[in-house]
Coordinates of C-alpha atoms in Angstrom, one line a residue:
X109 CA -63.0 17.5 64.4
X110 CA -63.5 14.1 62.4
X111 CA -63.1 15.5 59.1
X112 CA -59.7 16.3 60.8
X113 CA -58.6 12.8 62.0
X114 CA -60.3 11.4 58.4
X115 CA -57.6 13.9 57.3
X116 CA -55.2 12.7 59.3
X117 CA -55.5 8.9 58.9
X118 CA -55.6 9.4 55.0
X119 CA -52.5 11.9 54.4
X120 CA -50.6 8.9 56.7
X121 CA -52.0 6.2 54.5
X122 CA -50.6 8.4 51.2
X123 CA -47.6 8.6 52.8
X124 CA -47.2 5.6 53.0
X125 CA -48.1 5.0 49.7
X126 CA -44.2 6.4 48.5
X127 CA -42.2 6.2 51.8
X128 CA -38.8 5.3 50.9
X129 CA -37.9 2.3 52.9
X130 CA -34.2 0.7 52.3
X131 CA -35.2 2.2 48.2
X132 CA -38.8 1.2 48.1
X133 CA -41.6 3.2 46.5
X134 CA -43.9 0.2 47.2
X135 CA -47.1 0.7 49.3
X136 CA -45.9 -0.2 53.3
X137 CA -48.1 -0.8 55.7
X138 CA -48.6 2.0 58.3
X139 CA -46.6 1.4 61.2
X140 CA -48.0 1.3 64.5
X141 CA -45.4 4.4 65.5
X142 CA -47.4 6.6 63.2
X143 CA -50.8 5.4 63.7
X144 CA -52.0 3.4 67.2
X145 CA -52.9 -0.2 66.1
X146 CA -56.3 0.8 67.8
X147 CA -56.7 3.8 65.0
X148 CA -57.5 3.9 60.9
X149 CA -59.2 1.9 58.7
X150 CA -58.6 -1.7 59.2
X151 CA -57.1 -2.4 55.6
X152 CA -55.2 -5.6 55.4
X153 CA -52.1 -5.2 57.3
X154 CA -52.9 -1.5 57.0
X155 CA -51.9 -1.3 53.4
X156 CA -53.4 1.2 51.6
X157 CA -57.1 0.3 49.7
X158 CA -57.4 0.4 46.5
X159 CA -60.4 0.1 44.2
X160 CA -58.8 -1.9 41.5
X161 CA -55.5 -4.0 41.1
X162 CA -53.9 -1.2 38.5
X163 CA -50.2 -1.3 39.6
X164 CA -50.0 -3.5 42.2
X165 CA -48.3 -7.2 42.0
X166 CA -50.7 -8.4 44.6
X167 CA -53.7 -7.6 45.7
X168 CA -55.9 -9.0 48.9
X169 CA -59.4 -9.2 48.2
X170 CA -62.4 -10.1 50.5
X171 CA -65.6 -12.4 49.3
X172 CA -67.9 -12.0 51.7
X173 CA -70.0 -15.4 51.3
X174 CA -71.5 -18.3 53.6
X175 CA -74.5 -19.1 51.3
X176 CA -72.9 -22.9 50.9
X177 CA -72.2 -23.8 54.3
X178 CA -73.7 -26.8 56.0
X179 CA -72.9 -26.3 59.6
X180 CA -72.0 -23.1 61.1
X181 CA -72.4 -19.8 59.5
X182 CA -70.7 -16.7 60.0
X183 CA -68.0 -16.5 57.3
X184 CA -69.3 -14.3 55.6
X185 CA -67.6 -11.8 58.7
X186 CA -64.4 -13.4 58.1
X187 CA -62.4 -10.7 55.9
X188 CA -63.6 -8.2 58.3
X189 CA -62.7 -9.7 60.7
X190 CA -59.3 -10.9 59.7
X191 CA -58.5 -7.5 58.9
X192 CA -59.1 -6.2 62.2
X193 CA -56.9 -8.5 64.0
X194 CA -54.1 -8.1 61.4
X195 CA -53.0 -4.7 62.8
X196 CA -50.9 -6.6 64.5
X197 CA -48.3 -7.9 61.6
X198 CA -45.3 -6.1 61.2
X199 CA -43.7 -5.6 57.7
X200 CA -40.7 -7.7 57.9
X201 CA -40.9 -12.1 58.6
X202 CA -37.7 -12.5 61.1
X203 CA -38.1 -16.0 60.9
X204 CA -37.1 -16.2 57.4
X205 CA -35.8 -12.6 56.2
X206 CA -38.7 -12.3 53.8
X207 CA -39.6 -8.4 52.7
X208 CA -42.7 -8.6 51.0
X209 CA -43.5 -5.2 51.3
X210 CA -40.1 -3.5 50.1
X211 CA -40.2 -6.6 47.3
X212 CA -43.5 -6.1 46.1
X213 CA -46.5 -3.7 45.4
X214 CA -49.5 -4.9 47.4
X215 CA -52.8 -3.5 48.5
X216 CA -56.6 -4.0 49.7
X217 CA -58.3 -4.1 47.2
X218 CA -61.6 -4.5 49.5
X219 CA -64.4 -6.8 49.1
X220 CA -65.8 -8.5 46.2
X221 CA -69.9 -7.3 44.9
X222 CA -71.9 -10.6 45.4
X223 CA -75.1 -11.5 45.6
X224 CA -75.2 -13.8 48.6
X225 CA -78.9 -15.0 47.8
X226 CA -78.2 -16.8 44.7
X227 CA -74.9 -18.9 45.6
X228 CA -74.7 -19.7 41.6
X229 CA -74.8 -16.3 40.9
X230 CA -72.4 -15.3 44.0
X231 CA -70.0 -17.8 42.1
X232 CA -70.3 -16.1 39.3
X233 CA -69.4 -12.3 40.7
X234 CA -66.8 -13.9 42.3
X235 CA -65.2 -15.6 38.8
X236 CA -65.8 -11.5 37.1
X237 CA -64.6 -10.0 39.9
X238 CA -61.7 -11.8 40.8
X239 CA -60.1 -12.4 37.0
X240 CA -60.8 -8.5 36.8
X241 CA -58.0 -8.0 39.4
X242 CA -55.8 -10.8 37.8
X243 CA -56.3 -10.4 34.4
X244 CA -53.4 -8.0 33.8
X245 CA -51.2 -9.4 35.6
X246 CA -51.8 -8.7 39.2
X247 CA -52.0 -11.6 41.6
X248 CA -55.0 -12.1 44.1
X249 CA -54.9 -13.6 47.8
X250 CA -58.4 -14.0 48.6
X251 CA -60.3 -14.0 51.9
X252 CA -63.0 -15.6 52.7
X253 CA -66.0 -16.7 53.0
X254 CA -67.1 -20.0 52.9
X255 CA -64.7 -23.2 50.9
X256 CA -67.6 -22.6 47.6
X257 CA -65.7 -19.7 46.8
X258 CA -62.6 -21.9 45.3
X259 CA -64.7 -22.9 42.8
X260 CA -65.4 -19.6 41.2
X261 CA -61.6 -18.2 42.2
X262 CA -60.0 -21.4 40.4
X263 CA -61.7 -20.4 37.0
X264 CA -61.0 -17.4 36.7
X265 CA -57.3 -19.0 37.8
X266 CA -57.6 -20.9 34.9
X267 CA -59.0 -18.1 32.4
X268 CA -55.5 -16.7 33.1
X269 CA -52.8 -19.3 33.4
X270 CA -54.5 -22.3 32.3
X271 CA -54.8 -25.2 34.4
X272 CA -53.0 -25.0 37.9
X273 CA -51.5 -27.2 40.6
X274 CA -53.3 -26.8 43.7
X275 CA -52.0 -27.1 47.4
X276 CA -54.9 -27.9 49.3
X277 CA -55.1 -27.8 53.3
X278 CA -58.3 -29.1 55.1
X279 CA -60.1 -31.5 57.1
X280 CA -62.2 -32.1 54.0
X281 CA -61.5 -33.0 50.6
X282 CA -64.0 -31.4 49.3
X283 CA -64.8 -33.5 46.5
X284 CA -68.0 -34.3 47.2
X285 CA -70.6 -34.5 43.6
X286 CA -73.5 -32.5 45.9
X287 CA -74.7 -31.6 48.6
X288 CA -78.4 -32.1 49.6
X289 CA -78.8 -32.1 45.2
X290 CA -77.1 -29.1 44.7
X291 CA -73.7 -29.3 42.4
X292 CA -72.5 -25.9 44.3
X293 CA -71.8 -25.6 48.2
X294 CA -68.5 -26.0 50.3
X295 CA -68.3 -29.3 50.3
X296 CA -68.2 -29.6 46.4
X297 CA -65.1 -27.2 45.1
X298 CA -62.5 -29.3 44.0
X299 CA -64.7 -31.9 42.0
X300 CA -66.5 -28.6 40.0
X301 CA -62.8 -27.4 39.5
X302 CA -61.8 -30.6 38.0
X303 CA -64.6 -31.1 35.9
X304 CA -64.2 -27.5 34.4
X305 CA -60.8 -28.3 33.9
X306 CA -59.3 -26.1 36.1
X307 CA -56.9 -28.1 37.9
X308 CA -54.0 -30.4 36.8
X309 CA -54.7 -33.5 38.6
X310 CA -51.1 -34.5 39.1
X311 CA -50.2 -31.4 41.0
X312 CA -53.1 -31.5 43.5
X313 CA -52.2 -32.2 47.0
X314 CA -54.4 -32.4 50.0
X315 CA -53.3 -32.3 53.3
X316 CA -54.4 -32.4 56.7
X317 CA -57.7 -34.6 55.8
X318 CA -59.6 -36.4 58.8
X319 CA -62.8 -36.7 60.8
X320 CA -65.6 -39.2 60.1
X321 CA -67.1 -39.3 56.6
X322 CA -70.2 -41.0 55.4
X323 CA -68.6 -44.1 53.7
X324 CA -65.3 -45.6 53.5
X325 CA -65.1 -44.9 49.7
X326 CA -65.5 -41.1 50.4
X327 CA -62.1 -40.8 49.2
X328 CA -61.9 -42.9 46.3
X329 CA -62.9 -40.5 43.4
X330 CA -60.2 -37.7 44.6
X331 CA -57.4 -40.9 44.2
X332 CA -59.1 -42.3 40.8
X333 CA -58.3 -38.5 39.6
X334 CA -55.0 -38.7 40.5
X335 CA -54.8 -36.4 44.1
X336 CA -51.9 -37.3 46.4
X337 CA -54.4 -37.6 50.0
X338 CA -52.1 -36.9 52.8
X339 CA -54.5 -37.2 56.4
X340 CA -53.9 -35.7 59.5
X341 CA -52.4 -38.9 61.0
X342 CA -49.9 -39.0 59.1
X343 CA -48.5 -35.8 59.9
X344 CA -48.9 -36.4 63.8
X345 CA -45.9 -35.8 65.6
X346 CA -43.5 -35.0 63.0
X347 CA -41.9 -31.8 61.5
X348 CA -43.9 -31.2 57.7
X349 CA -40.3 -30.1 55.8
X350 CA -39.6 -33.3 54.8
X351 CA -42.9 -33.0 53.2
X352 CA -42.7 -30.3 51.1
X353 CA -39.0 -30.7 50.0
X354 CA -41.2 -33.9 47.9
X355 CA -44.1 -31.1 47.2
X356 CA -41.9 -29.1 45.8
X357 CA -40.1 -32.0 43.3
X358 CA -43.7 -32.7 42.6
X359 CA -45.2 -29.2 40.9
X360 CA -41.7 -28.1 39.3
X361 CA -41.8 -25.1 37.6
X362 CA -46.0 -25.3 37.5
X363 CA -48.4 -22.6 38.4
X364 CA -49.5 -23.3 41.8
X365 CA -52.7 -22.2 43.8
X366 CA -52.8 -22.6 47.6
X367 CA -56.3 -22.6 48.9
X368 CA -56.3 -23.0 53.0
X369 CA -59.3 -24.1 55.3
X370 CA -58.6 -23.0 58.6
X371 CA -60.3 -25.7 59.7
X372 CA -57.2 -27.9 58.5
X373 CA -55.9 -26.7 62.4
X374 CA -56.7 -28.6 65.1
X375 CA -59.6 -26.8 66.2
X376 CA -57.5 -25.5 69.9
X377 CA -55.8 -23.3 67.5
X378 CA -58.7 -22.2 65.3
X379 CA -62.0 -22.8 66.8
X380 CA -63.5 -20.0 64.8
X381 CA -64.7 -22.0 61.9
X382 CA -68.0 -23.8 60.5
X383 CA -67.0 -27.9 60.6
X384 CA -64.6 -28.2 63.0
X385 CA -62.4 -31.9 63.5
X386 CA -60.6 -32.6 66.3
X387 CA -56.8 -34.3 65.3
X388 CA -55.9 -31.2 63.1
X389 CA -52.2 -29.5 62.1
X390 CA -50.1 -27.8 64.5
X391 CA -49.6 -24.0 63.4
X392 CA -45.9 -24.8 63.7
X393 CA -47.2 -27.3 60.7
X394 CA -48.7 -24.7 59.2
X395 CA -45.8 -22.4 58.9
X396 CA -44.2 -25.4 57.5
X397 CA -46.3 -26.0 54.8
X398 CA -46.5 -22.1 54.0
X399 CA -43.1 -21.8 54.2
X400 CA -42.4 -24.7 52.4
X401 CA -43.8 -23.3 49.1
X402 CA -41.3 -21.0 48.5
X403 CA -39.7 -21.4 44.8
X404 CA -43.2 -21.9 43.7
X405 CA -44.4 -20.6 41.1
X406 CA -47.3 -19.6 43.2
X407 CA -50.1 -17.4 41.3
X408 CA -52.5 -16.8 44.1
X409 CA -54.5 -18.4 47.2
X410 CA -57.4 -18.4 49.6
X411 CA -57.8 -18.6 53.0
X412 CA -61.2 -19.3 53.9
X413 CA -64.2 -20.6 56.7
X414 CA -62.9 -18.1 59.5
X415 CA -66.3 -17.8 61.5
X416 CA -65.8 -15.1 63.7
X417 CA -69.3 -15.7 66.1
X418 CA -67.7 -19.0 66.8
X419 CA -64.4 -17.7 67.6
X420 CA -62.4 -16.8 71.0
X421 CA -61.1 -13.4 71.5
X422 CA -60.3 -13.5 67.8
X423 CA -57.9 -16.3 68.1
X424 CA -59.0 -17.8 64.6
X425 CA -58.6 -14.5 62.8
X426 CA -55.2 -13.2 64.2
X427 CA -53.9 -17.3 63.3
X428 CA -55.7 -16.4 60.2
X429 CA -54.0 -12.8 59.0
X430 CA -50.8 -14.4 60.4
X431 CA -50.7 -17.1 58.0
X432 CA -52.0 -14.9 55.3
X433 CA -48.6 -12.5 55.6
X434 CA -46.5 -15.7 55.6
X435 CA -48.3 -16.5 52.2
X436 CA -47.5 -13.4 51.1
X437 CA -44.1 -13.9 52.0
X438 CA -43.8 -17.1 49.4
X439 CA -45.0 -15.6 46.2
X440 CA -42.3 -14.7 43.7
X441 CA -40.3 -11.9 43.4
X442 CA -40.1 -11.5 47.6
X443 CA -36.7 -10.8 48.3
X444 CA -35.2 -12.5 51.6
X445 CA -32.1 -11.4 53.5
X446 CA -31.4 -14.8 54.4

């Protein structure tokens, strides 16, 4: 009987592998008329897995690490768990015509090997691993994990394109030079990717920044490198567009990486994560800022510090798949019917 249903799920899956839809061959996700949302293997938006990134434009891969938290654990559940509640996404955005799935070839490519012991070693699997998938071309949105894991994504970024222009949404800057002595932990990231040379420090933007910190000057070095610092208070009570039409005129034509904290929410929307601050973005800001990033030349992202034991009813993790499909939705080559 189960080898039956296995049988079952996976012929759907192949299927849907070469369905024709409007004269795509692309992988689409299987719809919830051919499969219950309650049934199958919870791939990413129920695209198909694969075990490499041969033939596909982009690829969502899990890294499974919490090793460099300081507060709450747990992230290490988040790709698993964001899978789960992204049965829910549908293949086409209304809001803004996007087709990402008719536009593009994209699957799971499952979760990164790490050894979560060892967090500069975990770094390190994460750097192979990851330019693996993205050295030929391919284009990886990664899930996470804990905010350390941008270090290790952002060079193998740079192995491949050079240095990048990073949009950056958190409560945190994540500049700090350590934490407790050590050079590698959440809270350290940015600076490690600037040092290695991996970012191009006039195309880095931060936004949603707030919460106490331990001295006024925690800011400073992220300014003296050259970061535009946009808090949370500055974005209260206003629409974002405005915003990102200036984002925009600010990378050009530049390779762009979007790495997104869920903690950059207010934590109402998102309590699920490991260093909550109160004062956070709106999602409607959110889908703003996402949204506002297309005609980037965006060459991959990271959503990251889902914590799913500190979550409700897996609020955090359906905000978080959600906001992963509209990142989807802005990489090149998605075609929009509006």
């Amino acid at each position: 009987m189960f080898k039956g249903i296995y049988r079952m799920v996976s012929n759907i899956a192949r299927v849907n592998t070469t369905t024709l839809r409007y004269g795509s061959t692309f992988n689409q996700p299987i719809s919830g008329n051919d499969l219950s949302r309650s049934a199958g293997i919870a791939s990413l938006f129920r695209l198909p897995i694969h075990h490499d990134s041969k033939g596909l434009d982009v690829c969502f891969v899990g890294a499974c690490l919490d090793s460099g938290a300081s507060n709450r654990s747990g992230t290490r559940l988040g790709p698993r768990h964001i899978r789960v509640e992204s049965t829910m996404i549908r293949p086409y955005n209304m809001a803004t015509g996007a087709q990402p799935f008719d536009s593009l070839n994209v699957g799971d490519v499952g979760d990164v090997s790490l050894c979560m012991y060892d967090l500069p070693r975990a770094c390190n699997d994460i750097k192979t691993g990851v330019y693996s998938l993205i050295k030929d071309g391919c284009k990886a949105i990664t899930l996470g994990g804990d905010h350390t894991i941008s270090y290790p994504l952002l060079q193998a970024v740079k192995d491949k394109y050079g240095p990048v222009g990073l949009i950056h949404l958190d409560a945190h800057s994540d500049t700090s030079d350590t934490m407790f002595g050590c050079k590698i932990a959440h809270g350290t990231p940015f600076r490690r990717a600037v040092e290695d040379g991996c970012l191009d420090c006039s195309k880095v933007v931060q936004i949603g920044l707030r919460g106490p910190g331990y001295s006024l000057q925690d800011r400073d070095w992220s300014i003296e490198q050259g970061f535009r610092m946009i808090t949370a208070e500055e974005c209260w009570n206003k629409s974002l567009v405005p915003l990102m039409a200036n984002i925009r005129q600010m990378m050009g034509d530049a390779p762009v990486y979007i790495s997104f904290d869920i903690d950059a929410l207010d934590p109402s929307y998102a309590p699920g994560t490991g260093t909550p601050e109160i004062g956070g973005l709106t999602i409607v800001q959110a889908l703003e800022i996402i949204r506002g990033c297309r005609g980037l030349n965006i060459i991959g992202g990271d959503m990251v510090e889902v914590s799913p034991p500190f979550d409700s009813n897996g609020l955090t993790s359906l905000t978080a798949a959600n906001l992963l499909f509209e990142m989807l939705c802005i990489f090149p080559g998605v075609q929009y019917n509006k």
